[in-house]
Coordinates of C-alpha atoms and ligand atoms in Angstrom, one line a residue:
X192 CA 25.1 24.6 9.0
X193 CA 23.2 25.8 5.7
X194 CA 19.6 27.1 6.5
X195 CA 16.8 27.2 3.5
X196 CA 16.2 30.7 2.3
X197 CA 13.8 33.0 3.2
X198 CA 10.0 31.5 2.5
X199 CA 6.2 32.4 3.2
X200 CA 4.7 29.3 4.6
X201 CA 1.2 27.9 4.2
X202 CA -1.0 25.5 5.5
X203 CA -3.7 23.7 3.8
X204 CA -6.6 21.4 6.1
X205 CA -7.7 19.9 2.8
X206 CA -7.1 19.2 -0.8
X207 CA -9.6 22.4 -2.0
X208 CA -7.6 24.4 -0.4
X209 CA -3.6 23.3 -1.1
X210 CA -5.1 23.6 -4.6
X211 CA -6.6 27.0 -4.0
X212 CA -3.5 27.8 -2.6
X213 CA -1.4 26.2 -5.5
X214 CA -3.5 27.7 -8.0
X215 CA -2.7 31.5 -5.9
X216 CA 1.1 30.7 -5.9
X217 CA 2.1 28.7 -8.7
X218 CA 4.7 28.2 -10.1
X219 CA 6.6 29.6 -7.0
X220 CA 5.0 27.5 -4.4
X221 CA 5.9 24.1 -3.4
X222 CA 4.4 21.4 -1.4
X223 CA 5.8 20.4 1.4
X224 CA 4.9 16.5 3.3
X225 CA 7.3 14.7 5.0
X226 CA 10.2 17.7 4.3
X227 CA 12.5 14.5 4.1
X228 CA 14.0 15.3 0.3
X229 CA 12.6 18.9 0.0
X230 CA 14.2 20.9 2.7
X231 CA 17.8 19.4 2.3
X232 CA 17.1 20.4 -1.4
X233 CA 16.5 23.8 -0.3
X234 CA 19.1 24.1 2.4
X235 CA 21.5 23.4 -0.7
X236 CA 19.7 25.8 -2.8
X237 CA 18.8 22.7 -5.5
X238 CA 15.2 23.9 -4.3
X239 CA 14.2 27.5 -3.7
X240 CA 10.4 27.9 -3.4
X241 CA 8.8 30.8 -2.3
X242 CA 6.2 29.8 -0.9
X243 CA 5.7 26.1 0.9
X244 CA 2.1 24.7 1.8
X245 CA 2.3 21.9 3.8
X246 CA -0.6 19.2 3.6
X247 CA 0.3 17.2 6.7
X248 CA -2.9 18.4 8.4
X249 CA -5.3 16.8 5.4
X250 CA -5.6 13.8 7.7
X251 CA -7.6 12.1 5.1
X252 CA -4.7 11.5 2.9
X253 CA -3.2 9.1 5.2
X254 CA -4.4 6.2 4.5
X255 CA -3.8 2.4 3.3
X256 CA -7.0 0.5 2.3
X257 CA -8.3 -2.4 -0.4
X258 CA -11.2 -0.7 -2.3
X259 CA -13.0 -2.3 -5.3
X260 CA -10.5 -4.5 -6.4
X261 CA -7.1 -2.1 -5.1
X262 CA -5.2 -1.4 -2.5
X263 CA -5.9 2.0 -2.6
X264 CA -2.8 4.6 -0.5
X265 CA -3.3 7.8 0.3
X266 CA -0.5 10.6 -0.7
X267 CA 0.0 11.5 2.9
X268 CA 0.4 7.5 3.8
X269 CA 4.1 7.6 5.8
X270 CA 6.6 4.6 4.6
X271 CA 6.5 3.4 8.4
X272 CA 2.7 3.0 7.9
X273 CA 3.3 0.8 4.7
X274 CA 5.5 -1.2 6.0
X275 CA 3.1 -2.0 9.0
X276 CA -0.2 -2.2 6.8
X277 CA -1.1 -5.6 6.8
X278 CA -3.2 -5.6 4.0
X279 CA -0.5 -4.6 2.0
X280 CA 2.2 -7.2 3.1
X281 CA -0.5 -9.8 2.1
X282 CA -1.4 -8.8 -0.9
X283 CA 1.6 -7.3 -2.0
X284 CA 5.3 -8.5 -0.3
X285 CA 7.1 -6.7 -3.4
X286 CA 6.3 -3.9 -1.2
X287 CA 7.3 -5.1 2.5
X288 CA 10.4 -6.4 0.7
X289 CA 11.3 -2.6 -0.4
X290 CA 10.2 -0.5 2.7
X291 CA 12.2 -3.3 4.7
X292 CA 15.2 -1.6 3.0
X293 CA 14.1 2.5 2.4
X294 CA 16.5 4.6 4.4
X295 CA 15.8 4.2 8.7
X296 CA 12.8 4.0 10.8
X297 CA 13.2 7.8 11.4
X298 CA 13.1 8.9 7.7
X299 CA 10.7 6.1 7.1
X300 CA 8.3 8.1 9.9
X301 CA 7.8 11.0 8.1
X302 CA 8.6 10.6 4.7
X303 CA 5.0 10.1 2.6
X304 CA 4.6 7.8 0.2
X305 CA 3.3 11.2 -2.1
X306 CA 6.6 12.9 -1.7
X307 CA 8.8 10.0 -2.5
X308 CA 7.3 9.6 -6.1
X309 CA 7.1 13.4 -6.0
X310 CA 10.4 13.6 -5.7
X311 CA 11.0 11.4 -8.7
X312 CA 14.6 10.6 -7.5
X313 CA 16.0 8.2 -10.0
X314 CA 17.2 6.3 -6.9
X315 CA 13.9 6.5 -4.9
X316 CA 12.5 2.0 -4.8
X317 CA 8.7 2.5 -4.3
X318 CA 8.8 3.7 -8.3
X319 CA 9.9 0.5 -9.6
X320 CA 7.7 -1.5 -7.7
X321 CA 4.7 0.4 -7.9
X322 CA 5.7 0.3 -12.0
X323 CA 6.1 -4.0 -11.3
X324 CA 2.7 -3.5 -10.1
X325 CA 1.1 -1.5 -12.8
X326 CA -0.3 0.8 -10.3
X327 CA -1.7 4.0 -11.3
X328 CA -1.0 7.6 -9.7
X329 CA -4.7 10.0 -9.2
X330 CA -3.2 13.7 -9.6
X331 CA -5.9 16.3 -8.6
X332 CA -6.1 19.7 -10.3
X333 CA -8.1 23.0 -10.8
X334 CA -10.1 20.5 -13.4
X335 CA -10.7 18.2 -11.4
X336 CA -8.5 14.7 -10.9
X337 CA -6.9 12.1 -13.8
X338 CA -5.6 8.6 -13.4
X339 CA -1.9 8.4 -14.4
X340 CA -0.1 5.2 -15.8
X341 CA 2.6 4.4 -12.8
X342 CA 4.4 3.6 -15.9
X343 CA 4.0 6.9 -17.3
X344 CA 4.4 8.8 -13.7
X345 CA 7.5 10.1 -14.3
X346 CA 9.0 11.8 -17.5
X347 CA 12.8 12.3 -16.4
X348 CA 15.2 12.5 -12.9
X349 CA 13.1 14.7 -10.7
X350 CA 10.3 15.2 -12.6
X351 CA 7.0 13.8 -12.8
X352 CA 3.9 14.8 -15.0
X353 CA 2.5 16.4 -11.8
X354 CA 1.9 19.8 -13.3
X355 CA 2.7 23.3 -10.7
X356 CA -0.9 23.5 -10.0
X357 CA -1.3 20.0 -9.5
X358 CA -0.7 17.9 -6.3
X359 CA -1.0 13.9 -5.9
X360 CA -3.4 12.3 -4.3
X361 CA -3.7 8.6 -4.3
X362 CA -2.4 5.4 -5.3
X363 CA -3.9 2.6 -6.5
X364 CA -2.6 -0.8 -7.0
X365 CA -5.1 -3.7 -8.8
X366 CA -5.2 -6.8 -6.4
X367 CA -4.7 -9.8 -8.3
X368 CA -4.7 -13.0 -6.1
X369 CA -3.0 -15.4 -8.6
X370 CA 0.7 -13.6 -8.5
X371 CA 3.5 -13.3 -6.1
X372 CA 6.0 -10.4 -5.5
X373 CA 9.9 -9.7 -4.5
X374 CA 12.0 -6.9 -4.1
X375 CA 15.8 -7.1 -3.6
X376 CA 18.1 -4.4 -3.4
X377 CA 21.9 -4.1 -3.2
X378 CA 23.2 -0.8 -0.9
X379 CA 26.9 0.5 0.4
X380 CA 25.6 0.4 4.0
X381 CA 22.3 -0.7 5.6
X382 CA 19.3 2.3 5.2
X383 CA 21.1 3.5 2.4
X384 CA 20.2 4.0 -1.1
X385 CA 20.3 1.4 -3.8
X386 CA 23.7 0.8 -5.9
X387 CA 20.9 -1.2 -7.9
X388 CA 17.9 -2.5 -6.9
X389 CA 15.3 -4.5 -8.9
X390 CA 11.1 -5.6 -8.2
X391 CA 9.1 -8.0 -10.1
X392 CA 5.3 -9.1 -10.0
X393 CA 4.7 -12.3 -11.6
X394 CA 1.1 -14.0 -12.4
X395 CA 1.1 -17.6 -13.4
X396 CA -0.7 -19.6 -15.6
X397 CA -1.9 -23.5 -16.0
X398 CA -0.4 -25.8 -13.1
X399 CA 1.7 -22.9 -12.1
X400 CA 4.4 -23.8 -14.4
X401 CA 4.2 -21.1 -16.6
X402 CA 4.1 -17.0 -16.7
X403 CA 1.1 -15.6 -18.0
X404 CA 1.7 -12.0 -17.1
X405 CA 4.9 -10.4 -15.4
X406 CA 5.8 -6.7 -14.1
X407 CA 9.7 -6.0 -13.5
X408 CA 10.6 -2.6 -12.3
X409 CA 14.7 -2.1 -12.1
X410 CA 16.0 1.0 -9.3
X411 CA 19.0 3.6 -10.2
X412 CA 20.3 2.5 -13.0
X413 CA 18.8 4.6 -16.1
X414 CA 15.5 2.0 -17.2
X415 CA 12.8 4.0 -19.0
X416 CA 10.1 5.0 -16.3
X417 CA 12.1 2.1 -14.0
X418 CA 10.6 -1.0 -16.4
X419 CA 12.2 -3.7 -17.8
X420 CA 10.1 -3.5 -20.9
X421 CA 12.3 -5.8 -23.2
X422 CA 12.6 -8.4 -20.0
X423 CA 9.1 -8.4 -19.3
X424 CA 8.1 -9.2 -23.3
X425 CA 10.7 -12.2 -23.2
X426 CA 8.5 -13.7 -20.2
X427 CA 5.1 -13.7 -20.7
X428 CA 3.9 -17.1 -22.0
X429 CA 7.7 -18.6 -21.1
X430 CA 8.2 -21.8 -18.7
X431 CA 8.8 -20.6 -15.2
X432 CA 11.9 -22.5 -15.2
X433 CA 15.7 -21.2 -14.3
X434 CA 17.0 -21.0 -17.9
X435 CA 14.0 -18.5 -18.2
X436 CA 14.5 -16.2 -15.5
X437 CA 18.5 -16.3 -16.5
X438 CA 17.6 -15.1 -20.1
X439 CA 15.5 -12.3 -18.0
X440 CA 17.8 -11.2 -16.6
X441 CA 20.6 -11.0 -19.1
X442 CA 17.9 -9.3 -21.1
X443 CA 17.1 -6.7 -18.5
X444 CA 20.7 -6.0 -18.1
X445 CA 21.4 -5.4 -22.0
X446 CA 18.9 -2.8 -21.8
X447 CA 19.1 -0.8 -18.8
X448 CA 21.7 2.1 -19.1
X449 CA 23.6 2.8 -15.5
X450 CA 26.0 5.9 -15.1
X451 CA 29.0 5.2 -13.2
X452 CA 29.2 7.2 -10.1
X453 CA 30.1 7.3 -6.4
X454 CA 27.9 4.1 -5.9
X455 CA 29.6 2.7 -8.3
X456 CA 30.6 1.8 -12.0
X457 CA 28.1 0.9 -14.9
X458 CA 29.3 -2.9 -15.3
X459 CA 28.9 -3.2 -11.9
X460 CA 25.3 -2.1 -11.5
X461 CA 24.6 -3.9 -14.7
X462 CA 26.3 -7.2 -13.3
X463 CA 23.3 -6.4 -10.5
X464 CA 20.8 -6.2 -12.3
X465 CA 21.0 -10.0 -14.3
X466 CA 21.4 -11.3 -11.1
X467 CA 18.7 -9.4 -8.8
X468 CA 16.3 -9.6 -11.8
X469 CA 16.4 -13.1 -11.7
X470 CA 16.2 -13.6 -7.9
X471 CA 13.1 -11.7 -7.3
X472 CA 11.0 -13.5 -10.5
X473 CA 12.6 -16.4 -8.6
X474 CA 10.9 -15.5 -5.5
X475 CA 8.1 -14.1 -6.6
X476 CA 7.3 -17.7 -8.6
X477 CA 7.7 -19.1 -5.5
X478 CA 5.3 -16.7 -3.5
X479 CA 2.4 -17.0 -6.5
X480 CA 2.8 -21.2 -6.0
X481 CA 2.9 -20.7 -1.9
X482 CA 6.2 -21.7 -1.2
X483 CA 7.8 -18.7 0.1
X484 CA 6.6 -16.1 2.5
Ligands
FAD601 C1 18.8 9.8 5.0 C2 17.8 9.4 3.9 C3 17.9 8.2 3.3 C4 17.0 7.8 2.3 N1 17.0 6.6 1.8 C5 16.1 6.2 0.8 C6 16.2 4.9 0.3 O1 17.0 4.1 0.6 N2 15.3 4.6 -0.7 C7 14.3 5.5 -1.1 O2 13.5 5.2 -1.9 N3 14.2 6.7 -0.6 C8 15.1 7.1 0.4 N4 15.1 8.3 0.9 C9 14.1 9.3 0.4 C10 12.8 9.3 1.3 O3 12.0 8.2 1.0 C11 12.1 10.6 0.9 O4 12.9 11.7 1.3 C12 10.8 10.8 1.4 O5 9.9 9.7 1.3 C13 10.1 12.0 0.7 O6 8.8 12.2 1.2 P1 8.5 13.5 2.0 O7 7.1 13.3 2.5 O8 9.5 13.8 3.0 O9 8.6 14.5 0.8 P2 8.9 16.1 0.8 O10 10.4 16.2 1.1 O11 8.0 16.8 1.6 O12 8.6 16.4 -0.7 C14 9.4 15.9 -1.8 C15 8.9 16.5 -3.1 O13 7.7 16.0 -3.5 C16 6.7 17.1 -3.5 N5 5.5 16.6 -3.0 C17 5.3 16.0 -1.8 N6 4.1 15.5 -1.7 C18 3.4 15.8 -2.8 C19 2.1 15.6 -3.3 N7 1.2 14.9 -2.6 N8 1.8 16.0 -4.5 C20 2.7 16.7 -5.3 N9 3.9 17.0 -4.9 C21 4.3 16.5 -3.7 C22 7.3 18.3 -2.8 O14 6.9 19.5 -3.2 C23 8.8 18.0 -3.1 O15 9.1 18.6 -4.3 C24 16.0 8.7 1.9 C25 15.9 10.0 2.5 C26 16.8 10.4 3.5 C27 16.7 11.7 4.1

């Protein structure tokens, strides 16, 4: 079995100090949450910090809570406590939709929330829904914290605009009580990762029959910071009518750009993509009018 290499190991009890301690051992150091994606990284030698400092005892960055308008989630907050939050299945199904489907209940234990975005793995599904939401990232620093566009989070595969001596904080995601939200995602096996997978947030306008505002985030297959930007444009002020959410998806499958691999090839994923893109602005009309759960 391959072992990680050699590596000093520190512990931070709060954010002061894993940036203390970032700030001593950057670039070199790495943090380490849930381990889920960064020690099988290092046991294949893809990762090779030399120093890890683990933040799993900053307690008070595990946490899920509606503040001033957001559902505000801390870095440390595990997927299994996502997908349990209430408030956030109420305000915000796009998300119980994807945790439903992220890996097993073990991985969804101890893997954070933080390290998933962290790990900026073009496959990873909280991105694109957190980019259908228009969420924003707070990255804290040695000058203090910044708010970062979810939308501009991430600036390639594997890499994020969180800088060595920088660690992530929180998340934030605006509540808006006129929209509705839907995930879907098409894997080899259950708990696996997406082939293709695809999240919209939709806000309506008038008698419900049309879309005043619209989010799409699409999963694994090579969209710009995971948006559908050219699908989203199309929508806004369109009837929320079938031929619309057709065109959508036609649209968002014109402009994404899938690699054919193990998971399988580009027309395929891009075949996924019209079709998923359409079912969840389906559903998630439905869930802004209260017809769907
Ligand atoms: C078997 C398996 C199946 C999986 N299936 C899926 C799936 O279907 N869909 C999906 O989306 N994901 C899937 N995953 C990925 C899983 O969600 C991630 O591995 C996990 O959430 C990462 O979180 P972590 O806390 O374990 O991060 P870690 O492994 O601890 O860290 C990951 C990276 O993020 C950095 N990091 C962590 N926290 C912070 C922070 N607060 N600030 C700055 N940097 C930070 C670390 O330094 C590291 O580079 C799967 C993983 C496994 C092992």
């Amino acid at each position: 079995m391959q072992v990680p290499a050699q590596v000093e190991y520190e512990k931070a009890t709060s954010v002061e100090q894993a940036l203390a301690l970032l700030a001593r051992y950057a670039p070199g150091a790495r943090i380490l949450a849930g381990g889920h994606s960064l020690i099988p990284m290092m046991k294949l030698r893809l990762a090779q910090p030399e120093v890890l400092i683990d933040i799993n005892a900053i307690t008070g960055l595990r946490y899920i809570q509606p503040t001033n308008g957001e559902l505000r989630i801390g870095a440390l907050a595990r997927h299994a406590d996502l997908l349990a939050a209430p408030v956030a299945s109420e305000h915000f199904a796009i998300l119980r939709d994807a945790e439903r489907v992220i890996a097993d209940p073990v991985v969804r234990q101890w893997g954070t929330i933080g390290g998933s975005l962290c790990q900026a793995d073009p496959s990873e599904d909280l991105s694109a829904a957190f980019a259908a939401l228009k969420g924003s990232m707070i990255i804290h620093g040695p000058d203090g914290s910044r708010e970062v566009s979810a939308r501009a989070f991430h600036t390639g595969p594997y890499q994020t605009v969180v800088g060595p001596d920088e660690m992530l904080t929180e998340i934030r995601l605006p509540i808006r009580l006129d929209g509705g939200s839907a995930y879907m995602k098409v894997a080899r096996r259950i708990g696996d990762w997406p082939i293709a997978a695809a999240g919209a947030a939709v806000w309506l306008a008038g008698d419900g029959d049309r879309i005043a505002d619209v989010g799409i985030g699409l999963t694994a297959v090579g969209a710009t910071h995971f948006v559908a930007a050219e699908a989203e444009e199309f929508l806004r002020g369109q009837p929320a009518n079938e031929e619309t959410l057709a065109r959508a998806g036609e649209i968002a499958a014109e402009h994404c750009r899938p690699g054919s691999d193990q998971r399988g090839p580009a027309d395929y994923k891009r075949h996924l993509v019209r079709e998923l893109t359409a079912r969840v602005l389906r559903l998630a009309i439905s869930r802004a009018r209260g017809q769907a759960p």
